[in-house]
Amino acid sequence: MYDQLRANPAQPAMTFEQMLERVRYEGAYPTRKRAEEAVRTVLAALGRQLVGDERVDLAQCLPVEAALALTAQIPATEQLTGWGFIKDIATRTGTSPAIARWDTGAVFAVVTRLAGPDLLGRILHQLPDGYALLFGQAELSRHPQRAA
């Protein structure tokens, strides 16, 4: 049996250098090196949380270097909430949760633009509560409340 061929993916909307400059601007980082550290750290953490088509589709939207940071990670067996995601980054980097949150916001602001609204919606649907705010989106309740 033959594997289904996929159309050649479109080139990412920006180069890795352009992505670093956008993250540097969003995070008000003093150097490109600091922006690159944030990109690699946050995308590696996201790569541990994201699986399936959403992971593949997001990687295709990113510049190659960023996609490698995302996909080099083995997905975790247990998904973290948004707050758990921030605490995990803080622990792994030896920084405060405030710095981890700042880095995440700067990187996710650029990732949101690259992914587009449809893919971002699919990603947020896959992830546990708390990620929408990290991506700069409204956090909608997943469980409708019962009428009184």
PDB file of C-alpha atoms in Angstrom, residues 34 51 79 106:
ATOM      1  CA  ARG A  34      18.434  36.394  24.869  1.00  0.00           C
ATOM      2  CA  VAL A  51       1.094  15.887  19.788  1.00  0.00           C
ATOM      3  CA  GLN A  79      -0.087  17.226  29.977  1.00  0.00           C
ATOM      4  CA  ALA A 106       6.872  36.937  23.910  1.00  0.00           C
TER       5      ALA A 106
END
